[in-house]
Amino acid sequence: MKTIPEEQWYQLATDKILTLLESDQQQGLSEETVEQRLARFGSNLLTSKGGKSALVRFLLQFHQPLIYILIASGIITALLQEWVDSGVIFGVVLVNAVIGYIQEAKAESSLAALAQTMVAEATVLRSGEKQRIDSTRLVPGDVVLLTAGDRVPADMRLFHCRDLQVAESALTGESVPVVKDIAPLPEETPLAERTNMAYASTMVTYGQAKGIITATGDQTEVGRISRLISTAQDLATPLTRKITQFSHVLLYAILFLAALTVGVGLLRGQSLFDMFMAAVALAVGAIPEGLPAAVTITLAIGVSRMAKRRAIIRKLPAVETLGSTTVICSDKTGTLTENQMTVQAIIAGQEEYTVSGSGYAPQGEITRQAGQADQANKQQTSAPPSEQNAPALYHSLRVAALCNDSVLKKKEEGWKMYGDPTEGALLTVAGKGGYAIQEIQARYPRLDSIPFESEHQFMATLHEEQPEEAGNSGDATENLICIKGAVEQVLAKCENALTAQGTTTPLDHEKVHEEVTRLAARGLRVLAFAEKKAGPITSMATEDVQDGFTFLGLMGMIDPPRDEVIAAVKTCRQAGIRIKMITGDHPATAAAIAGQIGLADDYKDGEQPAVLTGSELEKISDQDLIAAAANTAVFARATPEQKIRLVRALQATGNVVAMTGDGVNDAPALKQADIGVAMGITGTDVSKEAADMVLTDDNFSSIEAAVEEGRAVFENLTKFIVWTLPTNLGEGLVILAAIFLGLTLPILPVQILWINMTTAGFLGLMLAFEPKEPGIMLRKPRDPDTPILTGELIARIFLVGTLLLIGAFGLFQWELAAGASLEEARTVAVNVFVMMELFYLFNCRSLTKNVFQLGFFTNAWVFFGVISMLLLQLVYTYVPIMQQLFQSASIGIASWVRIILAGIIGFLIVEVEKKLRAG
């Protein structure tokens, strides 16, 4: 057996393929040959890439700079023999690791889900006999039979088709089933237009076929996508990148200050041991022990909020990534659109009608577009069509309902369509026109039919017409032939046309073609409808449908955009987020949808943006693609490889890219993107497992809500960092001041740990519950290269750190001067830190507004934290066991007055600073 590259099978004639694969279309393969090929090619399964073990995934949770700092902090406290504090720090590290592990446990399961889509049964010819076998035992050269409802078990070249239609939207993005045939195709034919091939994991919706297997397992198109998923890079999020940079800076600063402390102390003649302990105190004070836990918990709160808005997060950092998003690359079919074909325009009797409503629910109106003569009579233009007021429309809808093999049923969750999407759209529009489908089909019983075949491009049905309907109750019944199909085929069979008045007139072919061109320019798929009286015949032959028909009209349909998408796209653009459509669908259809929802900035309402097709993308180099990706809004007929190229091209200029999709063909790009967003209802398991977020309602507008929540998460994280760092800075400055001045340390390492751990949990974390500030979606996306802290915020951190130094060091010396013991003075210093942090918490509820503008009581959690912290400080100060553990002591009312006054002064100074910066 010879093998050739997959992309050549569609170019070859059947005889040539059978020769190359050493097979026979009547006999298939023998069992002996099958066993040999199974040994050579392997089972028809996708090979799952071996993922990291559970232990390795767990250990990798510790591979972060901030975690390194926390581990160092735990080791330092252990060296100080402060076992309780060391245990608390290591407990925080462990909790972080466990949460991260649980959230990401399924992150690498895309390939397993993809492999499951291959498992099915198949009907195959073996030694001339039909057999039903497990599809995993298929090999190249097997002859397979397909029928409606089958999942295609492997890639195959078709050599016999009867009315075969295959739904390929999950693989190519094509929104309607593809009509298949057997003719060889040119070399440049793209994947979505290879009509003589059937691909693994697609679904047969209509007809029958035979074909020969050309590729199995990893060599199929879906196997190629599996390899693309494996090669897509897992990217760091903006948050993790910024935290990593910040952690490195903080680490170097701690090492520098610790060395400086030791050096200065030694120069002053103090002992090496004392200076080492001072350096340890400085390091413990400078490390923000609560930051990793705060990041994790804030993100988890964001996950909870987003779940309430129908967005499920699979990886914690993805919450913040959405807030940083600058570009959303969206699939069209099922994401921006309903994934339900809908008739939007009808031309009948030379009059045009618009159709409202979308999806398969027969709810909406058919409205005649009023001309000048109708301006005084507009209220009559949307009346239900009838034989009297709109005969051409009435007859067109009747043909749409009768010449139809699909079924519409109303279920609890809504209307469901069984059959071909195009026929479902026709049943729906007939329902909107007033027809009760079952009644009209019962009134005109079907006697015979000629099914749709790719060779003749039409479908015809013969119906018994009751005498009262025929209008000749005393004469023999004249049965009715209905026909629908491609415009050229139907027009060729018509002799005249039905007018708006119900009379017939010679058919104007040129006029009809003008209307077809106009509808097609809107991205609509156009079908023609006709009928004729056939006498009392009870069956149809080919000659019965050759001529003599009356042309009734045209219907233009499309998979329409979701009603809420237009508003969601507008909101995203107001937020500075650009939207790109990347689809496998037809360019004209993609452009039409893009024009309706307003994707690009450089065209007016109603215009369609420029489109780059897959064949054009193939010719563009990676370097040139960077500019093309930035300047183009719509990409059509895109293959999975091209989707990844486009995402990478956008990322190359620093964009944070979100990719939405629902099909197998979207999975590689979902994984490559900074955040992949899959559809929960229509999405394949493969796309869901490759994604970082799943929308439970398949609603693009939920992305806007997710972006809003993501921005709020980052803002709250920034508030926490701006709140916590002055404490670490103030503690470090207090230690440095004591060393430089040769004085006793105002606070001990164990007391620093108490301050850091308790205030982070009971005060700082309350900022994670802060509600979104108004206007958050009117801001432009953050530049991904911008550091977490701006110059203004850094200045505020130094301001507050200095205030903490003055307050704590000053009151420590005051207490000593007033005759207090060392333990009492240190207790005052600790309470100064806590009280000033408590008041500063209210400053940090908004980084720009004062707390009263924000709403003083809009975050009840803050008051819970404040009360809890005050109670803890009373326990710390007055409970004997705490005095023994932390070397604290009871203090008097006068000391508390000075402590509270320090907090109030700090609060007022920061509010004045915010006011001055606001101008």
mmCIF file with all atom_site columns, C-alpha atoms in Angstrom, residues 24 153 434 476 529 571 616 640:
data_model
loop_
_atom_site.group_PDB
_atom_site.id
_atom_site.type_symbol
_atom_site.label_atom_id
_atom_site.label_alt_id
_atom_site.label_comp_id
_atom_site.label_asym_id
_atom_site.label_entity_id
_atom_site.label_seq_id
_atom_site.pdbx_PDB_ins_code
_atom_site.Cartn_x
_atom_site.Cartn_y
_atom_site.Cartn_z
_atom_site.occupancy
_atom_site.B_iso_or_equiv
_atom_site.pdbx_formal_charge
_atom_site.auth_seq_id
_atom_site.auth_comp_id
_atom_site.auth_asym_id
_atom_site.auth_atom_id
_atom_site.pdbx_PDB_model_num
ATOM 1 C CA . ASP A 1 24  ? -12.036 -2.458 -3.570  1.00 0.00 ? 24  ASP A CA 1
ATOM 2 C CA . PRO A 1 153 ? -15.544 7.935  12.131  1.00 0.00 ? 153 PRO A CA 1
ATOM 3 C CA . GLY A 1 434 ? -49.825 32.303 9.937   1.00 0.00 ? 434 GLY A CA 1
ATOM 4 C CA . ALA A 1 476 ? -61.263 15.774 -10.896 1.00 0.00 ? 476 ALA A CA 1
ATOM 5 C CA . PHE A 1 529 ? -39.800 28.720 -4.798  1.00 0.00 ? 529 PHE A CA 1
ATOM 6 C CA . THR A 1 571 ? -19.941 48.414 25.298  1.00 0.00 ? 571 THR A CA 1
ATOM 7 C CA . GLU A 1 616 ? -5.207  35.187 1.457   1.00 0.00 ? 616 GLU A CA 1
ATOM 8 C CA . PRO A 1 640 ? -7.224  26.139 12.951  1.00 0.00 ? 640 PRO A CA 1
#
